[in-house]
């Protein structure tokens, strides 16, 4: 599986951005896809993830982005999106998308559960 993240940029506080994560190779709509972010000098943190279990599609958000970010997927395009609204300076980071090919009832929030990663896209929010 290869992942290509895009859509980052430099915006002002309060603006919006939409990140894309395009998958290629041995993809599946059943794989969980997540976004993580890493600011300089900090650990890589979970932002949001979307998966599927026996109950249907599940989405999960970090508390810091809940209500501002929305994750979605277009299975026909093998692409997962992260719509980011009301951006804050503290959202500044490199954003990575990752996928887990293992079944999980819930969206994993730890990076070690994801076995394929994209290259990252920079998001910078100025105050």
Short mmCIF file of N, CA, C and O in Angstrom, two decimals, residues 18-90:
data_model
loop_
_atom_site.label_atom_id
_atom_site.label_comp_id
_atom_site.label_asym_id
_atom_site.label_seq_id
_atom_site.Cartn_x
_atom_site.Cartn_y
_atom_site.Cartn_z
N UNK A 18 -8.26 21.44 3.39
CA UNK A 18 -8.72 20.08 3.21
C UNK A 18 -7.55 19.22 2.76
O UNK A 18 -6.97 19.45 1.69
N UNK A 19 -7.19 18.28 3.58
CA UNK A 19 -6.11 17.36 3.27
C UNK A 19 -6.66 16.12 2.57
O UNK A 19 -7.78 15.70 2.84
N UNK A 20 -5.85 15.56 1.69
CA UNK A 20 -6.22 14.34 0.99
C UNK A 20 -5.16 13.28 1.21
O UNK A 20 -3.97 13.59 1.29
N UNK A 21 -5.60 12.05 1.29
CA UNK A 21 -4.69 10.91 1.41
C UNK A 21 -5.13 9.89 0.36
O UNK A 21 -6.15 9.22 0.53
N UNK A 22 -4.35 9.81 -0.70
CA UNK A 22 -4.68 8.91 -1.79
C UNK A 22 -3.90 7.61 -1.64
O UNK A 22 -2.67 7.64 -1.47
N UNK A 23 -4.61 6.51 -1.70
CA UNK A 23 -3.99 5.20 -1.54
C UNK A 23 -3.88 4.49 -2.88
O UNK A 23 -4.75 4.63 -3.75
N UNK A 24 -2.82 3.73 -3.03
CA UNK A 24 -2.64 2.92 -4.23
C UNK A 24 -2.02 1.59 -3.82
O UNK A 24 -1.55 1.41 -2.71
N UNK A 25 -2.03 0.66 -4.74
CA UNK A 25 -1.50 -0.66 -4.42
C UNK A 25 -2.61 -1.57 -3.93
O UNK A 25 -3.74 -1.51 -4.39
N UNK A 26 -2.29 -2.40 -2.93
CA UNK A 26 -3.26 -3.36 -2.40
C UNK A 26 -4.15 -2.65 -1.37
O UNK A 26 -4.01 -2.82 -0.17
N UNK A 27 -5.09 -1.87 -1.89
CA UNK A 27 -5.96 -1.09 -1.01
C UNK A 27 -7.25 -1.84 -0.74
O UNK A 27 -7.62 -2.78 -1.45
N UNK A 28 -7.93 -1.40 0.29
CA UNK A 28 -9.23 -1.98 0.62
C UNK A 28 -10.04 -0.94 1.37
O UNK A 28 -9.51 -0.23 2.22
N UNK A 29 -11.32 -0.89 1.07
CA UNK A 29 -12.20 0.05 1.78
C UNK A 29 -12.39 -0.36 3.23
O UNK A 29 -12.93 0.41 4.03
N UNK A 30 -11.94 -1.56 3.59
CA UNK A 30 -12.09 -2.02 4.97
C UNK A 30 -10.92 -1.61 5.85
O UNK A 30 -10.97 -1.77 7.06
N UNK A 31 -9.87 -1.08 5.25
CA UNK A 31 -8.72 -0.67 6.04
C UNK A 31 -9.03 0.62 6.80
O UNK A 31 -9.67 1.53 6.28
N UNK A 32 -8.52 0.71 7.99
CA UNK A 32 -8.63 1.95 8.75
C UNK A 32 -7.59 2.94 8.25
O UNK A 32 -6.43 2.58 8.02
N UNK A 33 -8.00 4.18 8.08
CA UNK A 33 -7.08 5.24 7.68
C UNK A 33 -7.14 6.33 8.73
O UNK A 33 -8.22 6.71 9.18
N UNK A 34 -5.99 6.83 9.11
CA UNK A 34 -5.94 7.84 10.15
C UNK A 34 -5.00 8.96 9.76
O UNK A 34 -4.12 8.80 8.90
N UNK A 35 -5.21 10.08 10.39
CA UNK A 35 -4.31 11.22 10.28
C UNK A 35 -3.62 11.42 11.63
O UNK A 35 -4.28 11.42 12.67
N UNK A 36 -2.32 11.60 11.55
CA UNK A 36 -1.53 11.97 12.71
C UNK A 36 -0.84 13.30 12.38
O UNK A 36 -0.75 13.69 11.22
N UNK A 37 -0.36 13.96 13.39
CA UNK A 37 0.39 15.18 13.16
C UNK A 37 1.56 15.25 14.12
O UNK A 37 1.50 14.72 15.24
N UNK A 38 2.59 15.92 13.66
CA UNK A 38 3.78 16.06 14.48
C UNK A 38 4.33 17.47 14.34
O UNK A 38 4.70 17.90 13.25
N UNK A 39 4.33 18.17 15.46
CA UNK A 39 4.90 19.51 15.52
C UNK A 39 6.38 19.39 15.88
O UNK A 39 6.80 18.38 16.47
N UNK A 40 7.18 20.41 15.56
CA UNK A 40 8.61 20.34 15.87
C UNK A 40 8.87 20.09 17.35
O UNK A 40 8.29 20.75 18.21
N UNK A 41 9.70 19.10 17.63
CA UNK A 41 10.05 18.79 19.00
C UNK A 41 9.01 18.04 19.78
O UNK A 41 9.18 17.81 20.99
N UNK A 42 7.94 17.63 19.11
CA UNK A 42 6.87 16.91 19.81
C UNK A 42 6.66 15.54 19.19
O UNK A 42 7.14 15.24 18.12
N UNK A 43 5.92 14.72 19.92
CA UNK A 43 5.62 13.38 19.43
C UNK A 43 4.54 13.44 18.35
O UNK A 43 3.83 14.43 18.22
N UNK A 44 4.45 12.35 17.62
CA UNK A 44 3.42 12.24 16.61
C UNK A 44 2.10 11.90 17.30
O UNK A 44 2.00 10.89 17.99
N UNK A 45 1.10 12.74 17.11
CA UNK A 45 -0.18 12.59 17.79
C UNK A 45 -1.30 12.21 16.83
O UNK A 45 -1.36 12.69 15.70
N UNK A 46 -2.21 11.41 17.34
CA UNK A 46 -3.39 11.03 16.58
C UNK A 46 -4.30 12.24 16.42
O UNK A 46 -4.50 13.01 17.36
N UNK A 47 -4.86 12.40 15.22
CA UNK A 47 -5.78 13.50 14.95
C UNK A 47 -7.19 12.95 14.69
O UNK A 47 -8.16 13.35 15.33
N UNK A 48 -7.29 12.04 13.75
CA UNK A 48 -8.59 11.50 13.38
C UNK A 48 -8.39 10.21 12.59
O UNK A 48 -7.35 10.02 11.97
N UNK A 49 -9.39 9.35 12.64
CA UNK A 49 -9.32 8.11 11.89
C UNK A 49 -10.69 7.65 11.46
O UNK A 49 -11.71 8.01 12.09
N UNK A 50 -10.73 6.87 10.41
CA UNK A 50 -11.99 6.35 9.90
C UNK A 50 -11.79 4.89 9.57
O UNK A 50 -10.80 4.50 8.96
N UNK A 51 -12.72 4.09 10.04
CA UNK A 51 -12.62 2.66 9.81
C UNK A 51 -13.99 2.06 9.59
O UNK A 51 -15.00 2.77 9.49
N UNK A 52 -14.01 0.75 9.52
CA UNK A 52 -15.27 0.06 9.34
C UNK A 52 -15.26 -1.20 10.18
O UNK A 52 -14.26 -1.89 10.27
N UNK A 53 -16.35 -1.42 10.86
CA UNK A 53 -16.49 -2.64 11.62
C UNK A 53 -17.84 -3.26 11.28
O UNK A 53 -18.52 -2.82 10.35
N UNK A 54 -18.25 -4.24 12.02
CA UNK A 54 -19.49 -4.95 11.68
C UNK A 54 -20.72 -4.07 11.84
O UNK A 54 -21.80 -4.40 11.34
N UNK A 55 -20.56 -2.94 12.52
CA UNK A 55 -21.68 -2.02 12.69
C UNK A 55 -21.73 -0.95 11.61
O UNK A 55 -22.71 -0.22 11.51
N UNK A 56 -20.67 -0.84 10.85
CA UNK A 56 -20.62 0.17 9.80
C UNK A 56 -19.37 1.03 9.90
O UNK A 56 -18.37 0.65 10.49
N UNK A 57 -19.43 2.20 9.32
CA UNK A 57 -18.29 3.12 9.31
C UNK A 57 -18.16 3.81 10.67
O UNK A 57 -19.15 4.24 11.25
N UNK A 58 -16.94 3.90 11.15
CA UNK A 58 -16.68 4.59 12.41
C UNK A 58 -15.66 5.68 12.18
O UNK A 58 -14.73 5.52 11.39
N UNK A 59 -15.83 6.77 12.87
CA UNK A 59 -14.87 7.87 12.82
C UNK A 59 -14.56 8.29 14.24
O UNK A 59 -15.42 8.22 15.13
N UNK A 60 -13.33 8.70 14.43
CA UNK A 60 -12.90 9.08 15.77
C UNK A 60 -11.99 10.30 15.66
O UNK A 60 -11.23 10.41 14.70
N UNK A 61 -12.11 11.18 16.65
CA UNK A 61 -11.35 12.42 16.63
C UNK A 61 -10.66 12.64 17.97
O UNK A 61 -11.19 12.31 19.02
N UNK A 62 -9.50 13.25 17.89
CA UNK A 62 -8.85 13.71 19.11
C UNK A 62 -9.68 14.86 19.68
O UNK A 62 -10.32 15.61 18.94
N UNK A 63 -9.67 15.00 20.99
CA UNK A 63 -10.46 16.05 21.63
C UNK A 63 -10.08 17.43 21.11
O UNK A 63 -10.93 18.31 21.01
N UNK A 64 -8.83 17.61 20.76
CA UNK A 64 -8.35 18.93 20.35
C UNK A 64 -8.92 19.37 19.00
O UNK A 64 -8.87 20.56 18.68
N UNK A 65 -9.45 18.43 18.22
CA UNK A 65 -9.96 18.80 16.89
C UNK A 65 -11.45 18.51 16.75
O UNK A 65 -12.05 18.86 15.73
N UNK A 66 -12.03 17.90 17.77
CA UNK A 66 -13.44 17.53 17.69
C UNK A 66 -14.30 18.77 17.46
O UNK A 66 -14.13 19.79 18.13
N UNK A 67 -15.21 18.69 16.50
CA UNK A 67 -16.07 19.82 16.18
C UNK A 67 -15.49 20.76 15.14
O UNK A 67 -16.21 21.60 14.59
N UNK A 68 -14.20 20.62 14.85
CA UNK A 68 -13.55 21.49 13.85
C UNK A 68 -13.11 20.70 12.63
O UNK A 68 -13.12 21.22 11.52
N UNK A 69 -12.69 19.46 12.83
CA UNK A 69 -12.20 18.62 11.74
C UNK A 69 -13.23 17.55 11.42
O UNK A 69 -13.92 17.04 12.31
N UNK A 70 -13.29 17.19 10.14
CA UNK A 70 -14.17 16.11 9.69
C UNK A 70 -13.40 15.20 8.76
O UNK A 70 -12.81 15.66 7.78
N UNK A 71 -13.44 13.92 9.05
CA UNK A 71 -12.78 12.94 8.20
C UNK A 71 -13.83 12.24 7.35
O UNK A 71 -14.96 12.00 7.80
N UNK A 72 -13.46 11.94 6.13
CA UNK A 72 -14.38 11.25 5.22
C UNK A 72 -13.56 10.43 4.22
O UNK A 72 -12.34 10.61 4.12
N UNK A 73 -14.24 9.55 3.52
CA UNK A 73 -13.52 8.74 2.53
C UNK A 73 -14.37 8.56 1.30
O UNK A 73 -15.61 8.49 1.38
N UNK A 74 -13.67 8.48 0.17
CA UNK A 74 -14.31 8.20 -1.11
C UNK A 74 -13.69 6.90 -1.59
O UNK A 74 -12.57 6.88 -2.11
N UNK A 75 -14.40 5.81 -1.40
CA UNK A 75 -13.85 4.50 -1.74
C UNK A 75 -13.59 4.35 -3.23
O UNK A 75 -12.66 3.65 -3.64
N UNK A 76 -14.39 5.00 -4.04
CA UNK A 76 -14.20 4.89 -5.50
C UNK A 76 -12.86 5.52 -5.91
O UNK A 76 -12.26 5.10 -6.90
N UNK A 77 -12.41 6.50 -5.14
CA UNK A 77 -11.15 7.18 -5.44
C UNK A 77 -10.02 6.72 -4.54
O UNK A 77 -8.90 7.23 -4.63
N UNK A 78 -10.32 5.77 -3.64
CA UNK A 78 -9.30 5.31 -2.68
C UNK A 78 -8.65 6.48 -1.95
O UNK A 78 -7.42 6.53 -1.78
N UNK A 79 -9.47 7.41 -1.56
CA UNK A 79 -8.96 8.64 -0.95
C UNK A 79 -9.71 8.94 0.34
O UNK A 79 -10.94 8.79 0.40
N UNK A 80 -8.97 9.35 1.34
CA UNK A 80 -9.53 9.83 2.61
C UNK A 80 -9.21 11.31 2.74
O UNK A 80 -8.11 11.74 2.41
N UNK A 81 -10.19 12.05 3.21
CA UNK A 81 -10.05 13.50 3.33
C UNK A 81 -10.11 13.91 4.80
O UNK A 81 -10.77 13.27 5.61
N UNK A 82 -9.45 15.00 5.10
CA UNK A 82 -9.56 15.63 6.41
C UNK A 82 -9.89 17.09 6.19
O UNK A 82 -9.02 17.87 5.77
N UNK A 83 -11.14 17.44 6.42
CA UNK A 83 -11.56 18.83 6.32
C UNK A 83 -11.26 19.51 7.65
O UNK A 83 -11.78 19.09 8.70
N UNK A 84 -10.46 20.54 7.60
CA UNK A 84 -10.04 21.23 8.81
C UNK A 84 -10.57 22.66 8.78
O UNK A 84 -10.20 23.45 7.91
N UNK A 85 -11.46 22.96 9.69
CA UNK A 85 -12.05 24.29 9.80
C UNK A 85 -11.59 24.97 11.08
O UNK A 85 -11.10 24.32 12.01
N UNK A 86 -11.78 26.27 11.12
CA UNK A 86 -11.43 27.06 12.32
C UNK A 86 -10.03 26.73 12.81
O UNK A 86 -9.80 26.46 13.99
N UNK A 87 -9.09 26.75 11.89
CA UNK A 87 -7.73 26.36 12.23
C UNK A 87 -7.11 27.32 13.24
O UNK A 87 -7.40 28.53 13.25
N UNK A 88 -6.28 26.76 14.10
CA UNK A 88 -5.61 27.51 15.15
C UNK A 88 -4.10 27.38 14.97
O UNK A 88 -3.63 26.40 14.38
N UNK A 89 -3.34 28.31 15.49
CA UNK A 89 -1.87 28.19 15.39
C UNK A 89 -1.35 26.87 15.96
O UNK A 89 -0.37 26.32 15.45
N UNK A 90 -2.01 26.36 16.98
CA UNK A 90 -1.57 25.09 17.57
C UNK A 90 -1.85 23.88 16.68
O UNK A 90 -1.42 22.77 17.00
#
